[in-house]
Coordinates of C-alpha atoms in Angstrom, one line a residue:
M1 CA 93.1 86.9 135.2
A2 CA 92.2 88.9 132.2
S3 CA 94.6 88.8 129.3
T4 CA 95.1 90.1 125.8
L5 CA 95.4 90.1 122.7
F6 CA 98.7 91.9 120.9
S7 CA 98.9 92.1 117.5
C8 CA 101.9 93.6 114.8
Y9 CA 100.5 93.4 110.7
G10 CA 101.8 94.5 107.3
R11 CA 100.8 95.2 103.7
T12 CA 102.1 92.8 101.8
A13 CA 103.0 94.1 97.9
N14 CA 100.1 92.6 96.9
A15 CA 97.9 95.1 99.2
N16 CA 97.0 92.0 101.5
M17 CA 97.4 92.1 105.8
L18 CA 100.3 90.2 107.3
G19 CA 100.6 89.3 110.3
V20 CA 104.7 90.2 111.5
G21 CA 104.2 89.3 115.6
F22 CA 101.1 88.2 117.8
A23 CA 101.9 88.6 121.7
I24 CA 98.8 86.9 124.7
V25 CA 100.0 88.5 127.7
F26 CA 97.9 88.4 131.2
G27 CA 96.0 92.1 132.2
N28 CA 94.8 94.6 130.2
E29 CA 96.2 97.1 127.2
N30 CA 98.5 99.1 128.5
G31 CA 101.6 101.7 128.6
A32 CA 103.1 97.7 130.6
S33 CA 102.4 95.6 128.2
W34 CA 102.5 96.9 125.3
K35 CA 106.0 97.7 126.4
L36 CA 106.5 93.2 126.8
F37 CA 104.7 92.9 122.9
W38 CA 107.3 95.5 121.2
E39 CA 110.2 94.1 122.9
F40 CA 108.9 90.4 122.4
L41 CA 109.0 91.9 118.3
R42 CA 112.2 94.0 118.0
E43 CA 113.4 90.1 120.1
T44 CA 112.0 88.3 116.7
H45 CA 112.1 91.2 113.9
P46 CA 115.4 93.3 114.4
S47 CA 115.7 94.3 111.6
M48 CA 112.2 96.1 112.6
N49 CA 114.0 98.7 114.4
A50 CA 114.4 100.6 111.2
A51 CA 113.9 104.5 110.0
D52 CA 112.1 103.0 106.7
I53 CA 109.1 101.7 108.9
T54 CA 106.2 104.0 109.9
M55 CA 103.9 101.8 112.8
I56 CA 100.1 103.5 112.1
T57 CA 98.7 103.1 115.9
D58 CA 96.3 104.7 117.9
Q59 CA 98.3 106.4 119.4
D60 CA 97.4 105.6 123.2
K61 CA 99.9 107.4 125.0
G62 CA 100.6 104.0 127.1
Q63 CA 101.3 102.4 123.1
K64 CA 103.5 105.6 122.3
T65 CA 105.5 105.4 125.0
A66 CA 106.2 102.1 124.8
L67 CA 107.3 102.5 121.0
S68 CA 109.5 104.6 121.3
E69 CA 111.6 103.5 124.0
V70 CA 111.4 99.8 122.3
L71 CA 112.0 101.0 118.4
P72 CA 113.2 104.4 118.6
N73 CA 114.4 104.3 115.1
V74 CA 110.7 103.2 114.1
G75 CA 108.6 106.5 112.6
H76 CA 105.3 106.7 114.4
F77 CA 102.3 107.5 112.3
H78 CA 98.5 108.5 114.1
C79 CA 96.2 106.5 112.2
I80 CA 93.9 109.4 110.3
Y81 CA 90.7 107.6 111.8
H82 CA 91.6 108.4 115.3
R83 CA 92.9 111.2 114.7
R84 CA 89.9 112.6 113.0
G85 CA 87.6 112.0 115.2
N86 CA 89.9 113.4 118.4
I87 CA 89.6 116.5 116.2
I88 CA 86.2 116.8 116.4
K89 CA 85.5 116.1 119.8
N90 CA 88.1 118.9 121.1
C91 CA 87.1 121.1 118.3
G92 CA 84.0 120.6 116.7
G93 CA 83.9 120.9 113.0
G94 CA 81.0 118.2 112.2
S95 CA 81.6 117.0 108.5
G96 CA 84.7 119.7 108.3
K97 CA 83.2 121.3 104.9
T98 CA 83.6 124.5 107.2
K99 CA 87.1 127.0 105.8
Y100 CA 88.8 127.5 108.6
S101 CA 88.0 124.3 110.5
A102 CA 90.4 122.9 112.6
L103 CA 88.9 119.7 111.0
W104 CA 89.5 121.0 107.5
A105 CA 92.3 122.3 107.3
F106 CA 93.7 118.2 108.9
N107 CA 91.7 117.2 105.9
S108 CA 93.8 119.8 103.7
M109 CA 96.9 119.2 104.9
V110 CA 96.8 115.2 104.9
K111 CA 96.2 115.7 100.4
C112 CA 99.4 117.8 99.9
R113 CA 102.1 116.0 98.3
T114 CA 105.1 118.1 99.8
V115 CA 106.3 119.9 102.7
Q116 CA 106.5 123.1 101.5
Q117 CA 102.7 122.8 100.6
I118 CA 102.1 122.4 103.8
E119 CA 103.8 125.0 105.0
A120 CA 102.5 127.5 102.9
F121 CA 99.1 126.2 104.0
K122 CA 99.9 127.2 107.5
N123 CA 100.8 130.5 106.8
T124 CA 97.8 131.5 104.3
N125 CA 95.1 129.9 106.6
F126 CA 97.0 130.1 109.9
K127 CA 96.2 133.4 110.9
H128 CA 92.4 133.1 110.7
M129 CA 91.5 130.0 112.4
R130 CA 91.5 130.3 115.9
D131 CA 94.4 129.8 118.4
K132 CA 92.9 127.0 120.2
D133 CA 92.4 124.8 116.7
V134 CA 96.0 125.5 115.6
A135 CA 97.5 124.1 119.2
Y136 CA 95.5 121.1 118.8
L137 CA 97.0 120.7 115.2
M138 CA 100.1 121.2 116.4
S139 CA 100.0 119.7 119.3
L140 CA 101.7 116.9 117.4
P141 CA 105.1 116.7 115.1
N142 CA 104.0 117.3 111.6
E143 CA 105.7 114.0 110.7
S144 CA 103.1 112.3 112.9
Q145 CA 100.3 113.2 111.5
F146 CA 100.7 114.5 107.5
P147 CA 102.0 111.7 104.7
A148 CA 104.3 114.5 103.0
Y149 CA 105.9 114.9 106.4
R150 CA 106.9 111.4 107.1
C151 CA 107.7 110.1 103.8
N152 CA 110.3 113.5 104.0
Q153 CA 111.7 112.5 106.8
G154 CA 114.3 109.9 104.4
D155 CA 115.1 108.5 100.6
D156 CA 113.6 105.0 101.6
V157 CA 109.9 106.3 103.3
Y158 CA 107.3 105.3 101.7
M159 CA 103.5 105.3 103.0
W160 CA 102.2 103.3 99.9
H161 CA 98.3 105.3 100.5
L162 CA 98.6 103.6 104.1
E163 CA 97.0 106.4 106.5
A164 CA 94.9 104.1 109.0
S165 CA 94.8 101.3 111.3
S166 CA 91.9 100.4 109.7
G167 CA 93.8 97.0 108.2
V168 CA 94.2 95.8 111.7
E169 CA 90.9 97.0 112.8
S170 CA 90.0 94.1 110.1
M171 CA 91.8 91.8 111.2
N172 CA 90.8 92.2 114.9
S173 CA 87.5 91.6 113.6
A174 CA 88.7 88.3 111.6
N175 CA 90.5 86.7 114.9
Y176 CA 87.0 87.3 117.0
S177 CA 86.2 83.8 117.6
M178 CA 90.6 83.1 118.1
R179 CA 90.2 86.8 120.7
Q180 CA 86.9 85.2 122.6
R181 CA 88.9 82.1 123.8
T182 CA 91.9 84.1 125.1
A183 CA 90.5 84.3 128.8
V184 CA 89.6 80.6 129.4
D185 CA 92.4 78.1 126.7
M186 CA 95.2 80.5 126.1
V187 CA 97.0 77.8 124.0
N188 CA 94.2 76.9 122.2
A189 CA 93.8 80.4 120.9
T190 CA 96.9 80.7 120.2
L191 CA 97.0 77.7 118.0
L192 CA 93.4 78.7 116.3
L193 CA 95.5 81.7 115.6
V194 CA 98.2 80.1 113.8
N195 CA 95.9 77.6 112.4
M196 CA 93.9 81.4 110.8
E197 CA 96.9 83.0 110.0
D198 CA 98.5 80.1 107.8
E199 CA 95.4 79.5 105.6
R200 CA 94.6 83.0 104.3
Y201 CA 98.8 83.3 103.7
K202 CA 98.3 80.0 101.9
K203 CA 95.7 81.5 100.3
Q204 CA 97.5 85.1 99.4
Q205 CA 100.1 82.4 97.9
M206 CA 98.1 81.1 95.5
S207 CA 96.4 84.1 94.3
A208 CA 99.5 85.4 94.0
W209 CA 101.0 82.5 91.5
S210 CA 98.5 82.0 89.4
K211 CA 98.5 85.0 88.1
N212 CA 101.1 85.2 84.8
S213 CA 100.6 88.9 84.5
L214 CA 103.8 91.2 85.2
F215 CA 102.8 93.1 88.6
S216 CA 100.6 91.4 91.6
P217 CA 96.7 91.9 91.1
R218 CA 96.8 95.1 92.9
G219 CA 99.7 96.1 91.3
Q220 CA 97.9 95.7 88.0
I221 CA 94.4 97.4 89.1
E222 CA 96.6 100.3 90.5
F223 CA 97.9 99.9 86.4
D224 CA 94.8 100.1 85.0
E225 CA 93.3 103.3 87.2
T226 CA 96.8 105.3 86.7
F227 CA 97.1 105.0 82.7
N228 CA 93.4 103.7 81.7
D229 CA 92.1 107.1 80.8
V230 CA 94.9 108.0 80.2
N231 CA 96.0 109.4 76.4
H232 CA 99.7 108.8 76.4
R233 CA 99.9 111.3 72.5
K234 CA 99.4 115.1 75.1
F235 CA 103.1 114.2 77.0
R236 CA 106.0 113.3 75.8
I237 CA 108.8 111.4 77.5
G238 CA 112.5 111.2 77.2
V239 CA 114.8 108.5 78.5
T240 CA 118.2 108.5 79.6
E241 CA 120.6 106.5 81.3
M242 CA 122.9 107.4 83.7
Q243 CA 125.7 105.7 85.7
E244 CA 123.0 104.8 88.4
H245 CA 119.8 104.8 86.9
W246 CA 117.5 105.1 84.9
S247 CA 116.4 109.3 84.1
C248 CA 112.4 109.0 82.4
S249 CA 111.7 113.1 81.6
V250 CA 107.6 113.8 81.3
N251 CA 106.1 116.7 79.7
R252 CA 102.9 117.6 78.8
I253 CA 103.4 118.4 74.9
E254 CA 100.5 121.6 74.9
D255 CA 101.4 122.7 78.1
T256 CA 104.1 124.7 77.6
N257 CA 104.8 126.6 81.0
G258 CA 104.2 123.5 82.6
A259 CA 107.3 121.8 84.6
D260 CA 108.9 118.9 84.0
H261 CA 108.7 115.5 86.1
T262 CA 111.7 113.8 86.0
V263 CA 110.9 109.6 87.1
R264 CA 114.9 107.9 88.7
I265 CA 114.3 104.1 88.2
P266 CA 116.9 102.7 90.5
K267 CA 118.9 100.1 87.9
I268 CA 119.9 97.8 91.5
P269 CA 116.6 96.6 93.8
I270 CA 116.9 98.7 96.8
G271 CA 116.0 96.9 99.4
G272 CA 114.6 94.7 97.1
S273 CA 112.5 97.1 94.9
Y274 CA 113.5 99.1 91.9
F275 CA 110.9 101.6 93.6
G276 CA 112.2 104.7 91.8
S277 CA 111.8 108.0 92.9
C278 CA 109.2 111.2 91.0
T279 CA 109.9 114.7 91.0
C280 CA 105.5 115.3 91.0

C-alpha cells in the first residue's frame, strides 16, 4: 500500500524553516489522512490550537475541512501562490496588469496595509469589474486571503511577511531522498528524516550562536534594509514612558500636514517578544 509523508513547518526568528511535526500515513492525501495528521499534531503540541497561529496551505478541500475540525482556533490562510493560480484558471488575467481584472484586484488588495484600505478599494473598483470575477474573489473569507484582514483578527496576530507555502515546498524538495523511501522502508525513511532535521537544526543553531550582534542574522538584514537609506534628520522622534509600554511618536519635520505615527513597545514581553505595534 502506498504511503504519504505529511509535514508541518514553522519559521524561526532567523527566517529558517523549522519542523513542527511529521507523519507517514498509509494511503493517499485526502481529508481523512489530513485529519489524522492534524489530530496527531494537536496531541503532540496542544498549544498549537491558538488564535494567534496562522496555517498557510493550498486550502485543498479535504485539508480545509480537517483543519477547521481539529484546530478550530487556528487561522487558515490560503497560499498566495496557489490562490493566484486558481484566479488565473477561473478568471483569466494573465500577468495581472490589466486594470479591473480579478488578478489585478487580488494583487492590489494583498498589498493593502489595513482593512480600511481594502474596503475602500472594493467600493471604488468592484463596480467596474465583472460580476463573475468579484464573486470568485469573494468566495473565500477576507481573513483567509488578505494579510491585512488576517492581522486585524487580534492584537497578537502577525503574518511576518509570510503569505505563501513556498517554504514548505522547498522542504519537500530537500526531503526528496527520504520521501522516495516511504513506500518501501518506512522505518529507515523516518530515521533518515529525523537525522536530516537534526543536522539542519544544529547548523542553524551554530549560525545564530556564532553572532555577537544584538539581532539575529535575519534581523540584522531587515534592520539594514529599513534604515540604511533613511536620513534621520528629516524626522522628529519623541519618546514617552507609559505605565505598561514605551510610546514613540515619529513624524517628518518638513511634512507639516502629515500625521504622526506612534510605535508602542511593551515593557514586559508578550509571548516572549517585545514586538509592539505601529499606527503606520
